[in-house]
Tab-separated table of C-alpha atoms in Angstrom:
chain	number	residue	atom	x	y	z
A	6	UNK	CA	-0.998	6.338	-24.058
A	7	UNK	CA	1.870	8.181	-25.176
A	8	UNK	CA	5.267	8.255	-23.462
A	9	UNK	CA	6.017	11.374	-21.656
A	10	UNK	CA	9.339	11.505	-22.633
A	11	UNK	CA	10.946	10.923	-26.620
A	12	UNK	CA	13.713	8.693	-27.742
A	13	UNK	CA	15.672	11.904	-28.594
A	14	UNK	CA	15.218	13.045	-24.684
A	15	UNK	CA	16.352	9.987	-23.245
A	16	UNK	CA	19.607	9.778	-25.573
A	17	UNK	CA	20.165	13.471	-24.626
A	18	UNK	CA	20.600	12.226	-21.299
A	19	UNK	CA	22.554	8.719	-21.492
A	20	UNK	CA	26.475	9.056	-21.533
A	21	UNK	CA	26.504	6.589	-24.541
A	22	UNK	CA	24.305	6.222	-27.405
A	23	UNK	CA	20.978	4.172	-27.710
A	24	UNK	CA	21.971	0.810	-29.705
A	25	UNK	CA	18.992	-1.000	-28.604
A	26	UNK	CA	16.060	1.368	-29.426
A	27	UNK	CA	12.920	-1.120	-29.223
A	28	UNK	CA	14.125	-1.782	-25.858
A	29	UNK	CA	14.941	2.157	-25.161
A	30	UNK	CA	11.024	2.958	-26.507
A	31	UNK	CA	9.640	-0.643	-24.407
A	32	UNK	CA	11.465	0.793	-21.136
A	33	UNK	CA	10.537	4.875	-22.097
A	34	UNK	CA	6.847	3.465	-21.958
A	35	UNK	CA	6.872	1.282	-19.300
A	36	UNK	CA	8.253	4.698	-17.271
A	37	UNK	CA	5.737	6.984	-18.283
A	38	UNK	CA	3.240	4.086	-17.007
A	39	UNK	CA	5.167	4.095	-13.762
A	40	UNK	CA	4.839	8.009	-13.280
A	41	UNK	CA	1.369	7.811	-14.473
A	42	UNK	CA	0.051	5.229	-11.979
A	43	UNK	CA	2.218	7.073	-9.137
A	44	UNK	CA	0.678	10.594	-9.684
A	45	UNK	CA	-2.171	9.445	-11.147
A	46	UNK	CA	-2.783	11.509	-13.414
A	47	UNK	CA	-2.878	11.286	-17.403
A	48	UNK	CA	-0.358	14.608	-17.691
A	49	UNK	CA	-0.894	14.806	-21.443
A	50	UNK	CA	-3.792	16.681	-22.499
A	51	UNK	CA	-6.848	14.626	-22.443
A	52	UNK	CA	-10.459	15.209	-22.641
A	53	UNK	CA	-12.316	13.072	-20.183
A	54	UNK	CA	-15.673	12.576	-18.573
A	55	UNK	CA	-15.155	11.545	-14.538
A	56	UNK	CA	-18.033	10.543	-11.880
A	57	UNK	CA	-17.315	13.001	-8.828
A	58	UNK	CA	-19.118	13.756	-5.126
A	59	UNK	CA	-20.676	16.851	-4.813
A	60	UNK	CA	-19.484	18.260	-1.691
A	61	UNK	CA	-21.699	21.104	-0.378
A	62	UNK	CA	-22.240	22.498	-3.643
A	63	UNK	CA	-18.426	21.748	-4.900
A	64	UNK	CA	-16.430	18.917	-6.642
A	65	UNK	CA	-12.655	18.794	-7.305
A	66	UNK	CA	-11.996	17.400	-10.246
A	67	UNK	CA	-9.031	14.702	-10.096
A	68	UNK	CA	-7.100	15.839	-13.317
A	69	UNK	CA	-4.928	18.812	-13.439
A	70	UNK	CA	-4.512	21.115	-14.854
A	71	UNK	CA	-8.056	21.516	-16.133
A	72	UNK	CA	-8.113	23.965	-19.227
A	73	UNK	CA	-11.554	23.900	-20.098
A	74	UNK	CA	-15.030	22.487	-18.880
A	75	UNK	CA	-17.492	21.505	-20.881
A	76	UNK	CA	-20.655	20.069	-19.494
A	77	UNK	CA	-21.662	18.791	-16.038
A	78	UNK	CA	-24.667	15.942	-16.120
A	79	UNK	CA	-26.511	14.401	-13.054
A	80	UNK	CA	-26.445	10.781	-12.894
A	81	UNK	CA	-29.437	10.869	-15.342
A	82	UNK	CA	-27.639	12.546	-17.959
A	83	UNK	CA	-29.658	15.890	-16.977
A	84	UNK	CA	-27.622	19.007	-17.606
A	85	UNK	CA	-26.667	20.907	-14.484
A	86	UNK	CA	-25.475	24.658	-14.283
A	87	UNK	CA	-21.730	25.147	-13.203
A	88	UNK	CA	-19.450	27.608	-12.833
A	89	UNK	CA	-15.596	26.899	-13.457
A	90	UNK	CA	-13.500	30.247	-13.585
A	91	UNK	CA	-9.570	28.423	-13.301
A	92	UNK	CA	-7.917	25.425	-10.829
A	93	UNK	CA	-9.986	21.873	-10.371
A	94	UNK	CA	-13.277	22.989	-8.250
A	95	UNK	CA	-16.331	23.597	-10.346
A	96	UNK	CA	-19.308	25.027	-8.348
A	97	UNK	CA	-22.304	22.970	-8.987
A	98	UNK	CA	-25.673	25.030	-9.187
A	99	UNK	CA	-28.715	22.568	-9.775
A	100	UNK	CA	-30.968	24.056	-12.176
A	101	UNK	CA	-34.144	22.726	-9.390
A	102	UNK	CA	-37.249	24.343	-11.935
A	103	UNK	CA	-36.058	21.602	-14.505
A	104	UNK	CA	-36.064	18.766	-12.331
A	105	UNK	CA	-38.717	16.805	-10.180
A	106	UNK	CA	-38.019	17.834	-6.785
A	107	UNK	CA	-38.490	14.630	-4.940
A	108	UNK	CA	-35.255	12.829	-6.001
A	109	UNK	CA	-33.164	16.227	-5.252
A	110	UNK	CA	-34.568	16.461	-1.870
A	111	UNK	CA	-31.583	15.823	-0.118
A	112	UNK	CA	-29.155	17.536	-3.116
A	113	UNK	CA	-27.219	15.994	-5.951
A	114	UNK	CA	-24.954	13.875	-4.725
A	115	UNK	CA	-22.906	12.852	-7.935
A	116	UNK	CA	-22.304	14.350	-11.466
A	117	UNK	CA	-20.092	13.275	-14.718
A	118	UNK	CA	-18.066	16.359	-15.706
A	119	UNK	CA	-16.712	16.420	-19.320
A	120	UNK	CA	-13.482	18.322	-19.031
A	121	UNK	CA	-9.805	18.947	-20.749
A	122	UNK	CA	-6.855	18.353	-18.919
A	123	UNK	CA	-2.967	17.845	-18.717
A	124	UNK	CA	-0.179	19.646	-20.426
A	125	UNK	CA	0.147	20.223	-24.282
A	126	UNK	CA	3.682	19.809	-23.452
A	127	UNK	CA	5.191	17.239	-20.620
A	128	UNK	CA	6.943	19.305	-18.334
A	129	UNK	CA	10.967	19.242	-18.053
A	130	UNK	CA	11.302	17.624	-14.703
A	131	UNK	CA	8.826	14.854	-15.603
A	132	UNK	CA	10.585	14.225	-18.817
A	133	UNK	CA	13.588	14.163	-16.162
A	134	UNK	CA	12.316	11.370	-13.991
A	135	UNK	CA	10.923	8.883	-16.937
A	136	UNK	CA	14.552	9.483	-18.491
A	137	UNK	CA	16.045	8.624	-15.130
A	138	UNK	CA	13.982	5.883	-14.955
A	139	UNK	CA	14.165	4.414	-18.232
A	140	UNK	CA	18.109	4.880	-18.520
A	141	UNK	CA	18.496	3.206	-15.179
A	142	UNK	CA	16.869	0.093	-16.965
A	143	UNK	CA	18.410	0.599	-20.415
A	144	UNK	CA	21.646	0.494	-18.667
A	145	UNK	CA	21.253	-2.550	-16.618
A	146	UNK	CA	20.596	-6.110	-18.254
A	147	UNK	CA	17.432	-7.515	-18.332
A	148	UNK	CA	19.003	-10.595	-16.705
A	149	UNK	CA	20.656	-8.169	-13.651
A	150	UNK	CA	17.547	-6.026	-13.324
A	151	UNK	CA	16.957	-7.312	-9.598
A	152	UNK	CA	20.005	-7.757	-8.228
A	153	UNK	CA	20.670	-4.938	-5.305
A	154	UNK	CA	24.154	-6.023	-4.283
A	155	UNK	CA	27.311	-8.095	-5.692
A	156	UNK	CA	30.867	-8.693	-4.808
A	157	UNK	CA	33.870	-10.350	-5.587
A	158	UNK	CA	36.656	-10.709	-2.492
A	159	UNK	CA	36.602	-7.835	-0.960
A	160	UNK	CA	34.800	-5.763	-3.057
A	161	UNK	CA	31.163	-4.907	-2.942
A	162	UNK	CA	28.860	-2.963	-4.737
A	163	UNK	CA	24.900	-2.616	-3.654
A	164	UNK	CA	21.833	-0.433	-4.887
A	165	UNK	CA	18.754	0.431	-3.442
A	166	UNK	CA	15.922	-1.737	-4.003
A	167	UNK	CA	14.510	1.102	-6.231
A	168	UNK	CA	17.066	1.672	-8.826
A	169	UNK	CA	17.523	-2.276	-8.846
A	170	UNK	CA	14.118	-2.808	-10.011
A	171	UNK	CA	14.389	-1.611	-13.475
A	172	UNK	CA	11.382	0.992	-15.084
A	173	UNK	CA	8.734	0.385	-12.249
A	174	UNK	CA	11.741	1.632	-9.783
A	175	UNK	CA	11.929	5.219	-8.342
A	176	UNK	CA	14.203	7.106	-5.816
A	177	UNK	CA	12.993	8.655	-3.163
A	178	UNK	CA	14.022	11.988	-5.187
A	179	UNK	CA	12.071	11.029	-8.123
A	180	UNK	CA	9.367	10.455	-5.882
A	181	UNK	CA	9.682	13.764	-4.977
A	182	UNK	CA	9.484	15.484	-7.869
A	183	UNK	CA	6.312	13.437	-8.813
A	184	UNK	CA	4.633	14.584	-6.038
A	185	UNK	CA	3.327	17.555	-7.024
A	186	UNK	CA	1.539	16.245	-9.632
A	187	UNK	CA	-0.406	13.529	-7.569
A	188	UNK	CA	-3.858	13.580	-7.349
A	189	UNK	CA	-6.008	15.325	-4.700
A	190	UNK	CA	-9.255	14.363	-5.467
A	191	UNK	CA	-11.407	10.521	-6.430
A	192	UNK	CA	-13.206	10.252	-8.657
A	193	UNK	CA	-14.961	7.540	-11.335
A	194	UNK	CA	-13.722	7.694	-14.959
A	195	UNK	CA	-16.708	7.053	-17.251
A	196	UNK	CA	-14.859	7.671	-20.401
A	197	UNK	CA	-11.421	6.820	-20.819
């Protein structure tokens, strides 16, 4: 996947200028993973087919923002009427006069929805927290990428455990921001 924030972003926000820029893209990509996995959710706009549980005539669809859906199967691949006006629920509304009633009897309870998702452009305060992320790493050593706390004499200087682990690290304010964008609902991807 993509990174969800450019080059040109990250040296926008660094006090001094990019030398290193394979390492800069390596670390840029290695934050986007990072947001990805904690919100999970893709962010850029996808078009995916998920597995979800019908819930009493409803499923949630675990990507966001959905801007379009396209087709809703049964596990058989059977088409199944839906109705999706905005937001992630779909109403499910099994067409019953196709189907053989027996395995319905107690409802569907699973369908693959084909559906597009995520953001034609990554918003500005996720583009924030990968460049936080990544320039945190870019500006430590890979050799010093762990170490929390130093001192000479006197003198001491710690981080947090977070912003000593290099791209995988987040603050608790990054966090933060992220968590809007988390994931409500489960959900089986089928096509990737």
């Amino acid at each position: 996947m993509e990174s969800l924030a450019t080059l040109e972003q990250l040296e926008t926000r660094m006090s001094s200028d990019i030398v290193d820029t394979q390492r800069a893209v390596a670390l840029l990509a290695g934050a986007s993973a990072t947001v990805r996995s904690y919100t999970g959710q893709h962010i850029t706009q996808a078009t995916t087919t998920d597995r979800v549980k019908v819930k009493r005539g409803w499923v949630r669809l675990p990507q966001g923002p959905v801007t379009a859906v396209s087709t809703v199967r049964d596990t058989n691949a059977n088409t199944i009427l839906f109705e999706w006006l905005a937001g992630n629920k779909v109403q499910i509304q099994p067409n019953l006069d196709t189907f053989s009633f027996v395995p319905w009897q107690g409802g569907i309870k699973w369908v693959d929805v084909t559906y597009t998702h995520g953001y034609a452009d990554v918003p500005d305060d996720i583009v924030v927290v990968v460049c936080q992320i990544a320039g945190r790493a870019y500006g430590t050593s890979p050799e010093q990428s762990a170490v929390s706390s130093e001192g000479i004499g006197s003198y001491s200087y710690s981080t947090g455990g977070a912003a000593a682990s290099g791209a995988a690290g987040m603050l608790a304010g990054e966090r933060a921001i992220l968590d809007r964008y988390r994931r409500s609902a489960t959900s089986i991807s089928l096509v990737p």
